[in-house]
Amino acid sequence: LELSHNRFSSAWVALGQHAFEKGELHDAADFYRKALELRPLSPSVWFRLGIIGMQTKEWDLALEAFSQVAQQEPTEAEAWANVAAIHMHRKEPAQAYPALIESLKQNRNNWRVWHSKLYTCLDLKKHDEAIQACHLLMDLRSSRSNDVPPPLEEQCVRAIVGGAVSDFSSRSERENDTDESARRTMTRVMELLHRISTEPPVEPWVFEFQSIIATQLSQHEEIILEQMLREYRALQAVPGRWEKDHIKKLVIVVSQMSKFYLSPASKSTQNHQEGLVKCRLLVRGLISKLEKLDYYTDADQVQELQQILTQVKQMQDTIKN
């Protein structure tokens, strides 16, 4: 440095690396800045400065540094991913989105970037792209790599289902006829849920969401009931199934199924009678299980189930007469 009158960029880089390895991050950043003043077209140095910015939570510094890397080396996927990560940290999904797209153009096998894209698309209500991200994450999960993504989270799928249903319903009410794009999105959601349901272990919420989508698409009653029944069975199979929150969910599912069984619409008398018998057995079975629990004290839920049995009996009497 003395011989070059502080004009030797590589020397400042070496000092920066030495300080970084010692954990002296602020000194390292100063050395890297001096190196970049002499040679600004140094993407590797900008990258190191960006790492320091993220570690010290100097987000403006980190964003500037990784943006420089992306401009100087547009094929550097990790730089684009870090730009996106900073925008996501700042809760700026609209700015994170294009950076994620650029990162995935260069490397489509980084599940963490797909995970980030999933959350960003949820924030931006890009439901179709969120569904695509889910499929890619599932593809990567089934790969033979040692670094695979975790299973899809319920909250993510719930957000996709809720957003798609809300859009589908609002367009239907506004236009008196849902447009094809909203219906295609609902179909894609159903396809995603079906794929999730074929990869065990399958959580009860998967069947819950399938019944919601089937109801919105006005699918046949038997299809909706089948999904509800699968949810009911899955709820009874999970650990802690007789805890308070799980019992409440069991009661809700049985109540929802009972509405279908009790409704005579579009049914022959025989089918309606068969449905009422199924309903009675279903409700009685749950009541019997709840009564065997010494610690269960929620009389309101049992009363709700008893009222369903009363309705079933009244309907059966009406049919007989």
mmCIF file of C-alpha atoms in Angstrom:
data_model
loop_
_atom_site.group_PDB
_atom_site.id
_atom_site.type_symbol
_atom_site.label_atom_id
_atom_site.label_comp_id
_atom_site.label_asym_id
_atom_site.label_seq_id
_atom_site.Cartn_x
_atom_site.Cartn_y
_atom_site.Cartn_z
ATOM 1 C CA LEU A 1 0.000 0.000 0.000
ATOM 2 C CA GLU A 2 2.817 2.420 0.829
ATOM 3 C CA LEU A 3 4.615 1.734 -2.420
ATOM 4 C CA SER A 4 1.431 2.254 -4.415
ATOM 5 C CA HIS A 5 0.316 5.252 -2.347
ATOM 6 C CA ASN A 6 -2.819 3.333 -1.298
ATOM 7 C CA ARG A 7 -3.723 2.708 -4.923
ATOM 8 C CA PHE A 8 -3.412 -1.100 -4.929
ATOM 9 C CA SER A 9 -6.923 -2.529 -4.840
ATOM 10 C CA SER A 10 -5.912 -6.122 -4.129
ATOM 11 C CA ALA A 11 -4.124 -5.044 -0.967
ATOM 12 C CA TRP A 12 -7.295 -3.469 0.410
ATOM 13 C CA VAL A 13 -9.188 -6.643 -0.504
ATOM 14 C CA ALA A 14 -6.624 -8.736 1.390
ATOM 15 C CA LEU A 15 -6.962 -6.487 4.432
ATOM 16 C CA GLY A 16 -10.731 -6.754 4.180
ATOM 17 C CA GLN A 17 -10.570 -10.544 4.044
ATOM 18 C CA HIS A 18 -8.231 -10.657 7.039
ATOM 19 C CA ALA A 19 -10.532 -8.415 9.080
ATOM 20 C CA PHE A 20 -13.593 -10.438 8.006
ATOM 21 C CA GLU A 21 -11.986 -13.697 9.156
ATOM 22 C CA LYS A 22 -11.236 -12.086 12.536
ATOM 23 C CA GLY A 23 -14.876 -11.021 12.871
ATOM 24 C CA GLU A 24 -14.042 -7.316 12.566
ATOM 25 C CA LEU A 25 -16.888 -6.687 10.152
ATOM 26 C CA HIS A 26 -16.970 -2.886 10.209
ATOM 27 C CA ASP A 27 -13.211 -2.683 9.534
ATOM 28 C CA ALA A 28 -13.598 -5.253 6.756
ATOM 29 C CA ALA A 29 -16.371 -3.179 5.177
ATOM 30 C CA ASP A 30 -14.153 -0.073 5.242
ATOM 31 C CA PHE A 31 -11.307 -1.953 3.555
ATOM 32 C CA TYR A 32 -13.630 -3.352 0.884
ATOM 33 C CA ARG A 33 -15.046 0.123 0.207
ATOM 34 C CA LYS A 34 -11.537 1.449 -0.378
ATOM 35 C CA ALA A 35 -10.849 -1.426 -2.772
ATOM 36 C CA LEU A 36 -14.048 -0.656 -4.668
ATOM 37 C CA GLU A 37 -13.181 3.023 -4.950
ATOM 38 C CA LEU A 38 -10.158 1.900 -6.958
ATOM 39 C CA ARG A 39 -11.837 -0.967 -8.865
ATOM 40 C CA PRO A 40 -15.616 -0.587 -8.815
ATOM 41 C CA LEU A 41 -16.085 -3.426 -11.331
ATOM 42 C CA SER A 42 -15.297 -6.140 -8.799
ATOM 43 C CA PRO A 43 -18.424 -8.254 -8.304
ATOM 44 C CA SER A 44 -16.741 -10.640 -5.869
ATOM 45 C CA VAL A 45 -15.796 -7.748 -3.579
ATOM 46 C CA TRP A 46 -19.263 -6.239 -3.819
ATOM 47 C CA PHE A 47 -20.645 -9.662 -2.870
ATOM 48 C CA ARG A 48 -18.478 -9.815 0.250
ATOM 49 C CA LEU A 49 -19.558 -6.307 1.181
ATOM 50 C CA GLY A 50 -23.178 -7.376 0.748
ATOM 51 C CA ILE A 51 -22.650 -10.331 3.082
ATOM 52 C CA ILE A 52 -21.243 -7.984 5.707
ATOM 53 C CA GLY A 53 -24.206 -5.654 5.251
ATOM 54 C CA MET A 54 -26.630 -8.502 5.900
ATOM 55 C CA GLN A 55 -24.700 -9.748 8.915
ATOM 56 C CA THR A 56 -24.547 -6.263 10.469
ATOM 57 C CA LYS A 57 -28.160 -5.529 9.424
ATOM 58 C CA GLU A 58 -27.069 -2.533 7.342
ATOM 59 C CA TRP A 59 -29.727 -3.209 4.740
ATOM 60 C CA ASP A 60 -29.042 -0.181 2.524
ATOM 61 C CA LEU A 61 -25.406 -1.246 2.237
ATOM 62 C CA ALA A 62 -26.366 -4.846 1.527
ATOM 63 C CA LEU A 63 -28.913 -3.864 -1.114
ATOM 64 C CA GLU A 64 -26.474 -1.552 -2.885
ATOM 65 C CA ALA A 65 -23.758 -4.215 -2.847
ATOM 66 C CA PHE A 66 -25.849 -7.105 -4.152
ATOM 67 C CA SER A 67 -27.491 -4.836 -6.732
ATOM 68 C CA GLN A 68 -24.019 -4.017 -8.032
ATOM 69 C CA VAL A 69 -23.225 -7.720 -8.274
ATOM 70 C CA ALA A 70 -26.449 -8.368 -10.186
ATOM 71 C CA GLN A 71 -25.680 -5.524 -12.609
ATOM 72 C CA GLN A 72 -22.096 -6.608 -13.188
ATOM 73 C CA GLU A 73 -22.834 -10.373 -13.247
ATOM 74 C CA PRO A 74 -26.493 -10.798 -14.305
ATOM 75 C CA THR A 75 -26.147 -14.594 -14.196
ATOM 76 C CA GLU A 76 -25.236 -14.587 -10.481
ATOM 77 C CA ALA A 77 -28.355 -16.246 -9.071
ATOM 78 C CA GLU A 78 -27.363 -15.852 -5.426
ATOM 79 C CA ALA A 79 -26.974 -12.084 -5.787
ATOM 80 C CA TRP A 80 -30.502 -11.780 -7.167
ATOM 81 C CA ALA A 81 -31.744 -14.021 -4.361
ATOM 82 C CA ASN A 82 -30.094 -11.800 -1.765
ATOM 83 C CA VAL A 83 -31.604 -8.672 -3.328
ATOM 84 C CA ALA A 84 -34.983 -10.349 -3.016
ATOM 85 C CA ALA A 85 -34.275 -11.409 0.578
ATOM 86 C CA ILE A 86 -33.519 -7.831 1.576
ATOM 87 C CA HIS A 87 -36.743 -6.558 0.000
ATOM 88 C CA MET A 88 -38.670 -9.335 1.729
ATOM 89 C CA HIS A 89 -37.089 -8.339 5.043
ATOM 90 C CA ARG A 90 -38.312 -4.814 4.384
ATOM 91 C CA LYS A 91 -41.767 -6.154 3.502
ATOM 92 C CA GLU A 92 -41.470 -4.970 -0.099
ATOM 93 C CA PRO A 93 -42.851 -7.945 -2.072
ATOM 94 C CA ALA A 94 -43.323 -5.946 -5.278
ATOM 95 C CA GLN A 95 -39.577 -5.184 -5.340
ATOM 96 C CA ALA A 96 -38.618 -8.715 -4.271
ATOM 97 C CA TYR A 97 -40.637 -10.384 -7.024
ATOM 98 C CA PRO A 98 -38.546 -9.400 -10.110
ATOM 99 C CA ALA A 99 -35.325 -10.282 -8.271
ATOM 100 C CA LEU A 100 -36.702 -13.741 -7.492
ATOM 101 C CA ILE A 101 -37.651 -14.218 -11.144
ATOM 102 C CA GLU A 102 -34.093 -13.354 -12.222
ATOM 103 C CA SER A 103 -32.602 -15.694 -9.623
ATOM 104 C CA LEU A 104 -34.767 -18.597 -10.772
ATOM 105 C CA LYS A 105 -33.863 -17.950 -14.398
ATOM 106 C CA GLN A 106 -30.286 -18.803 -13.478
ATOM 107 C CA ASN A 107 -30.959 -21.624 -11.009
ATOM 108 C CA ARG A 108 -34.314 -23.407 -10.794
ATOM 109 C CA ASN A 109 -33.100 -25.973 -8.266
ATOM 110 C CA ASN A 110 -32.701 -23.730 -5.226
ATOM 111 C CA TRP A 111 -35.706 -24.608 -3.070
ATOM 112 C CA ARG A 112 -35.110 -21.660 -0.750
ATOM 113 C CA VAL A 113 -35.668 -19.237 -3.624
ATOM 114 C CA TRP A 114 -38.854 -21.085 -4.609
ATOM 115 C CA HIS A 115 -39.949 -20.876 -0.976
ATOM 116 C CA SER A 116 -39.350 -17.131 -1.028
ATOM 117 C CA LYS A 117 -41.241 -16.826 -4.298
ATOM 118 C CA LEU A 118 -44.173 -18.712 -2.770
ATOM 119 C CA TYR A 119 -44.495 -16.241 0.100
ATOM 120 C CA THR A 120 -43.943 -13.258 -2.180
ATOM 121 C CA CYS A 121 -46.661 -14.420 -4.581
ATOM 122 C CA LEU A 122 -49.033 -14.858 -1.650
ATOM 123 C CA ASP A 123 -48.357 -11.263 -0.586
ATOM 124 C CA LEU A 124 -48.979 -10.078 -4.151
ATOM 125 C CA LYS A 125 -52.060 -12.303 -4.572
ATOM 126 C CA LYS A 126 -50.469 -14.069 -7.536
ATOM 127 C CA HIS A 127 -52.242 -17.325 -6.698
ATOM 128 C CA ASP A 128 -51.439 -19.206 -9.907
ATOM 129 C CA GLU A 129 -47.722 -18.558 -9.487
ATOM 130 C CA ALA A 130 -47.948 -19.533 -5.819
ATOM 131 C CA ILE A 131 -49.457 -22.857 -6.922
ATOM 132 C CA GLN A 132 -46.609 -23.316 -9.421
ATOM 133 C CA ALA A 133 -44.098 -22.671 -6.623
ATOM 134 C CA CYS A 134 -45.797 -25.348 -4.500
ATOM 135 C CA HIS A 135 -45.482 -27.886 -7.318
ATOM 136 C CA LEU A 136 -41.806 -27.059 -7.829
ATOM 137 C CA LEU A 137 -41.135 -27.396 -4.102
ATOM 138 C CA MET A 138 -42.836 -30.797 -4.136
ATOM 139 C CA ASP A 139 -40.745 -31.813 -7.169
ATOM 140 C CA LEU A 140 -37.559 -30.824 -5.356
ATOM 141 C CA ARG A 141 -38.724 -32.610 -2.226
ATOM 142 C CA SER A 142 -39.047 -35.844 -4.181
ATOM 143 C CA SER A 143 -35.555 -35.485 -5.664
ATOM 144 C CA ARG A 144 -32.576 -37.471 -4.422
ATOM 145 C CA SER A 145 -30.746 -34.392 -3.203
ATOM 146 C CA ASN A 146 -29.468 -34.249 0.360
ATOM 147 C CA ASP A 147 -30.892 -30.739 0.703
ATOM 148 C CA VAL A 148 -34.647 -30.981 0.208
ATOM 149 C CA PRO A 149 -37.387 -28.515 1.197
ATOM 150 C CA PRO A 150 -39.686 -29.150 4.148
ATOM 151 C CA PRO A 151 -43.313 -30.194 3.495
ATOM 152 C CA LEU A 152 -45.703 -27.472 2.367
ATOM 153 C CA GLU A 153 -47.030 -25.562 5.339
ATOM 154 C CA GLU A 154 -50.722 -25.465 6.107
ATOM 155 C CA GLN A 155 -50.697 -21.673 6.390
ATOM 156 C CA CYS A 156 -49.349 -21.327 2.830
ATOM 157 C CA VAL A 157 -51.904 -23.671 1.299
ATOM 158 C CA ARG A 158 -54.646 -22.075 3.397
ATOM 159 C CA ALA A 159 -53.678 -18.660 2.010
ATOM 160 C CA ILE A 160 -53.818 -19.998 -1.558
ATOM 161 C CA VAL A 161 -57.210 -21.626 -0.981
ATOM 162 C CA GLY A 162 -58.600 -18.560 0.782
ATOM 163 C CA GLY A 163 -57.345 -16.178 -1.893
ATOM 164 C CA ALA A 164 -58.611 -18.293 -4.773
ATOM 165 C CA VAL A 165 -62.035 -18.763 -3.164
ATOM 166 C CA SER A 166 -62.336 -15.058 -2.356
ATOM 167 C CA ASP A 167 -61.456 -14.075 -5.926
ATOM 168 C CA PHE A 168 -63.795 -16.704 -7.354
ATOM 169 C CA SER A 169 -66.714 -15.566 -5.157
ATOM 170 C CA SER A 170 -66.199 -11.839 -5.646
ATOM 171 C CA ARG A 171 -66.046 -12.121 -9.439
ATOM 172 C CA SER A 172 -69.136 -14.293 -9.463
ATOM 173 C CA GLU A 173 -71.096 -11.764 -7.411
ATOM 174 C CA ARG A 174 -69.836 -8.804 -9.404
ATOM 175 C CA GLU A 175 -70.278 -10.251 -12.874
ATOM 176 C CA ASN A 176 -73.089 -12.729 -12.229
ATOM 177 C CA ASP A 177 -70.892 -15.262 -13.949
ATOM 178 C CA THR A 178 -67.401 -16.191 -12.810
ATOM 179 C CA ASP A 179 -64.803 -15.640 -15.539
ATOM 180 C CA GLU A 180 -62.746 -18.543 -16.774
ATOM 181 C CA SER A 181 -59.456 -17.354 -15.246
ATOM 182 C CA ALA A 182 -60.882 -17.558 -11.714
ATOM 183 C CA ARG A 183 -62.348 -20.985 -12.426
ATOM 184 C CA ARG A 184 -59.033 -22.207 -13.848
ATOM 185 C CA THR A 185 -57.289 -21.041 -10.686
ATOM 186 C CA MET A 186 -59.771 -23.004 -8.571
ATOM 187 C CA THR A 187 -59.137 -26.080 -10.711
ATOM 188 C CA ARG A 188 -55.388 -25.666 -10.223
ATOM 189 C CA VAL A 189 -55.911 -25.419 -6.470
ATOM 190 C CA MET A 190 -57.893 -28.657 -6.559
ATOM 191 C CA GLU A 191 -55.114 -30.342 -8.556
ATOM 192 C CA LEU A 192 -52.525 -29.166 -6.027
ATOM 193 C CA LEU A 193 -54.600 -30.475 -3.118
ATOM 194 C CA HIS A 194 -55.041 -33.802 -4.887
ATOM 195 C CA ARG A 195 -51.285 -34.089 -5.326
ATOM 196 C CA ILE A 196 -50.694 -33.285 -1.652
ATOM 197 C CA SER A 197 -53.278 -35.907 -0.682
ATOM 198 C CA THR A 198 -51.341 -38.623 -2.541
ATOM 199 C CA GLU A 199 -48.085 -38.032 -0.668
ATOM 200 C CA PRO A 200 -48.357 -39.404 2.892
ATOM 201 C CA PRO A 201 -48.580 -38.503 5.647
ATOM 202 C CA VAL A 202 -51.673 -36.477 4.787
ATOM 203 C CA GLU A 203 -52.914 -33.953 7.345
ATOM 204 C CA PRO A 204 -56.666 -33.402 7.951
ATOM 205 C CA TRP A 205 -56.535 -29.843 6.601
ATOM 206 C CA VAL A 206 -55.880 -31.179 3.090
ATOM 207 C CA PHE A 207 -59.312 -32.836 3.001
ATOM 208 C CA GLU A 208 -60.898 -29.764 4.598
ATOM 209 C CA PHE A 209 -59.578 -27.596 1.772
ATOM 210 C CA GLN A 210 -60.677 -30.133 -0.844
ATOM 211 C CA SER A 211 -64.245 -30.004 0.457
ATOM 212 C CA ILE A 212 -64.170 -26.183 0.439
ATOM 213 C CA ILE A 213 -63.054 -26.053 -3.196
ATOM 214 C CA ALA A 214 -65.508 -28.784 -4.220
ATOM 215 C CA THR A 215 -68.332 -26.824 -2.582
ATOM 216 C CA GLN A 216 -67.334 -23.607 -4.363
ATOM 217 C CA LEU A 217 -67.216 -25.401 -7.707
ATOM 218 C CA SER A 218 -70.669 -26.898 -7.020
ATOM 219 C CA GLN A 219 -69.387 -30.415 -7.406
ATOM 220 C CA HIS A 220 -71.624 -33.361 -6.654
ATOM 221 C CA GLU A 221 -72.714 -33.733 -3.051
ATOM 222 C CA GLU A 222 -71.142 -37.195 -2.803
ATOM 223 C CA ILE A 223 -67.718 -35.763 -3.666
ATOM 224 C CA ILE A 224 -68.010 -33.072 -0.980
ATOM 225 C CA LEU A 225 -69.198 -35.583 1.614
ATOM 226 C CA GLU A 226 -66.358 -37.949 0.780
ATOM 227 C CA GLN A 227 -63.785 -35.228 1.449
ATOM 228 C CA MET A 228 -65.468 -34.314 4.735
ATOM 229 C CA LEU A 229 -65.518 -37.950 5.778
ATOM 230 C CA ARG A 230 -61.823 -38.303 4.959
ATOM 231 C CA GLU A 231 -61.131 -35.206 7.050
ATOM 232 C CA TYR A 232 -63.158 -36.700 9.934
ATOM 233 C CA ARG A 233 -61.197 -39.950 9.766
ATOM 234 C CA ALA A 234 -57.887 -38.117 9.546
ATOM 235 C CA LEU A 235 -58.776 -35.984 12.578
ATOM 236 C CA GLN A 236 -59.401 -39.149 14.579
ATOM 237 C CA ALA A 237 -56.004 -40.519 13.589
ATOM 238 C CA VAL A 238 -53.810 -37.594 14.630
ATOM 239 C CA PRO A 239 -52.028 -37.465 18.014
ATOM 240 C CA GLY A 240 -53.942 -35.455 20.604
ATOM 241 C CA ARG A 241 -57.194 -36.023 18.734
ATOM 242 C CA TRP A 242 -59.211 -35.826 21.947
ATOM 243 C CA GLU A 243 -57.793 -32.510 23.052
ATOM 244 C CA LYS A 244 -60.186 -29.581 23.245
ATOM 245 C CA ASP A 245 -59.322 -27.934 19.913
ATOM 246 C CA HIS A 246 -59.424 -31.230 18.015
ATOM 247 C CA ILE A 247 -62.766 -32.184 19.561
ATOM 248 C CA LYS A 248 -64.182 -28.828 18.483
ATOM 249 C CA LYS A 249 -62.989 -29.493 14.939
ATOM 250 C CA LEU A 250 -64.547 -32.975 14.979
ATOM 251 C CA VAL A 251 -67.884 -31.503 16.050
ATOM 252 C CA ILE A 252 -67.697 -28.861 13.304
ATOM 253 C CA VAL A 253 -66.997 -31.462 10.602
ATOM 254 C CA VAL A 254 -69.836 -33.713 11.778
ATOM 255 C CA SER A 255 -72.207 -30.725 11.849
ATOM 256 C CA GLN A 256 -71.223 -29.785 8.299
ATOM 257 C CA MET A 257 -71.756 -33.331 7.065
ATOM 258 C CA SER A 258 -75.123 -33.493 8.816
ATOM 259 C CA LYS A 259 -76.389 -30.514 6.830
ATOM 260 C CA PHE A 260 -75.899 -32.505 3.639
ATOM 261 C CA TYR A 261 -77.532 -35.615 5.064
ATOM 262 C CA LEU A 262 -80.499 -33.625 6.414
ATOM 263 C CA SER A 263 -81.140 -31.743 3.186
ATOM 264 C CA PRO A 264 -83.756 -33.523 1.018
ATOM 265 C CA ALA A 265 -82.943 -31.433 -2.047
ATOM 266 C CA SER A 266 -82.302 -33.380 -5.273
ATOM 267 C CA LYS A 267 -82.641 -36.734 -3.495
ATOM 268 C CA SER A 268 -84.991 -39.617 -3.868
ATOM 269 C CA THR A 269 -86.842 -40.681 -0.738
ATOM 270 C CA GLN A 270 -84.711 -43.787 -0.491
ATOM 271 C CA ASN A 271 -81.456 -41.870 -0.786
ATOM 272 C CA HIS A 272 -82.632 -39.374 1.778
ATOM 273 C CA GLN A 273 -83.517 -42.183 4.183
ATOM 274 C CA GLU A 274 -80.110 -43.777 3.687
ATOM 275 C CA GLY A 275 -78.443 -40.426 4.322
ATOM 276 C CA LEU A 276 -80.385 -39.956 7.542
ATOM 277 C CA VAL A 277 -79.290 -43.389 8.777
ATOM 278 C CA LYS A 278 -75.652 -42.526 8.011
ATOM 279 C CA CYS A 279 -76.056 -39.205 9.782
ATOM 280 C CA ARG A 280 -77.535 -40.853 12.876
ATOM 281 C CA LEU A 281 -74.709 -43.401 13.079
ATOM 282 C CA LEU A 282 -72.075 -40.711 12.563
ATOM 283 C CA VAL A 283 -73.426 -38.400 15.252
ATOM 284 C CA ARG A 284 -74.129 -41.182 17.742
ATOM 285 C CA GLY A 285 -70.620 -42.514 17.259
ATOM 286 C CA LEU A 286 -69.042 -39.160 18.116
ATOM 287 C CA ILE A 287 -71.339 -38.622 21.109
ATOM 288 C CA SER A 288 -70.444 -42.075 22.418
ATOM 289 C CA LYS A 289 -66.727 -41.334 22.165
ATOM 290 C CA LEU A 290 -67.099 -37.973 23.903
ATOM 291 C CA GLU A 291 -69.134 -39.453 26.758
ATOM 292 C CA LYS A 292 -66.327 -41.919 27.470
ATOM 293 C CA LEU A 293 -63.873 -39.082 28.102
ATOM 294 C CA ASP A 294 -63.797 -38.392 31.850
ATOM 295 C CA TYR A 295 -62.219 -34.976 31.379
ATOM 296 C CA TYR A 296 -64.593 -33.776 28.643
ATOM 297 C CA THR A 297 -66.993 -31.171 30.066
ATOM 298 C CA ASP A 298 -68.216 -29.130 27.084
ATOM 299 C CA ALA A 299 -71.955 -29.776 27.341
ATOM 300 C CA ASP A 300 -72.728 -27.265 24.568
ATOM 301 C CA GLN A 301 -71.001 -29.383 21.930
ATOM 302 C CA VAL A 302 -72.796 -32.536 23.041
ATOM 303 C CA GLN A 303 -76.082 -30.624 23.032
ATOM 304 C CA GLU A 304 -75.387 -29.461 19.482
ATOM 305 C CA LEU A 305 -74.905 -33.072 18.424
ATOM 306 C CA GLN A 306 -78.048 -34.148 20.290
ATOM 307 C CA GLN A 307 -80.031 -31.503 18.410
ATOM 308 C CA ILE A 308 -78.845 -33.002 15.133
ATOM 309 C CA LEU A 309 -80.109 -36.407 16.277
ATOM 310 C CA THR A 310 -83.466 -34.831 17.091
ATOM 311 C CA GLN A 311 -83.671 -33.364 13.586
ATOM 312 C CA VAL A 312 -82.796 -36.728 12.076
ATOM 313 C CA LYS A 313 -85.578 -38.459 14.021
ATOM 314 C CA GLN A 314 -88.114 -35.797 13.068
ATOM 315 C CA MET A 315 -87.250 -36.196 9.385
ATOM 316 C CA GLN A 316 -87.410 -39.972 9.598
ATOM 317 C CA ASP A 317 -90.857 -39.738 11.230
ATOM 318 C CA THR A 318 -92.025 -37.331 8.535
ATOM 319 C CA ILE A 319 -90.907 -39.713 5.768
ATOM 320 C CA LYS A 320 -92.655 -42.673 7.446
ATOM 321 C CA ASN A 321 -95.896 -40.725 7.729
#
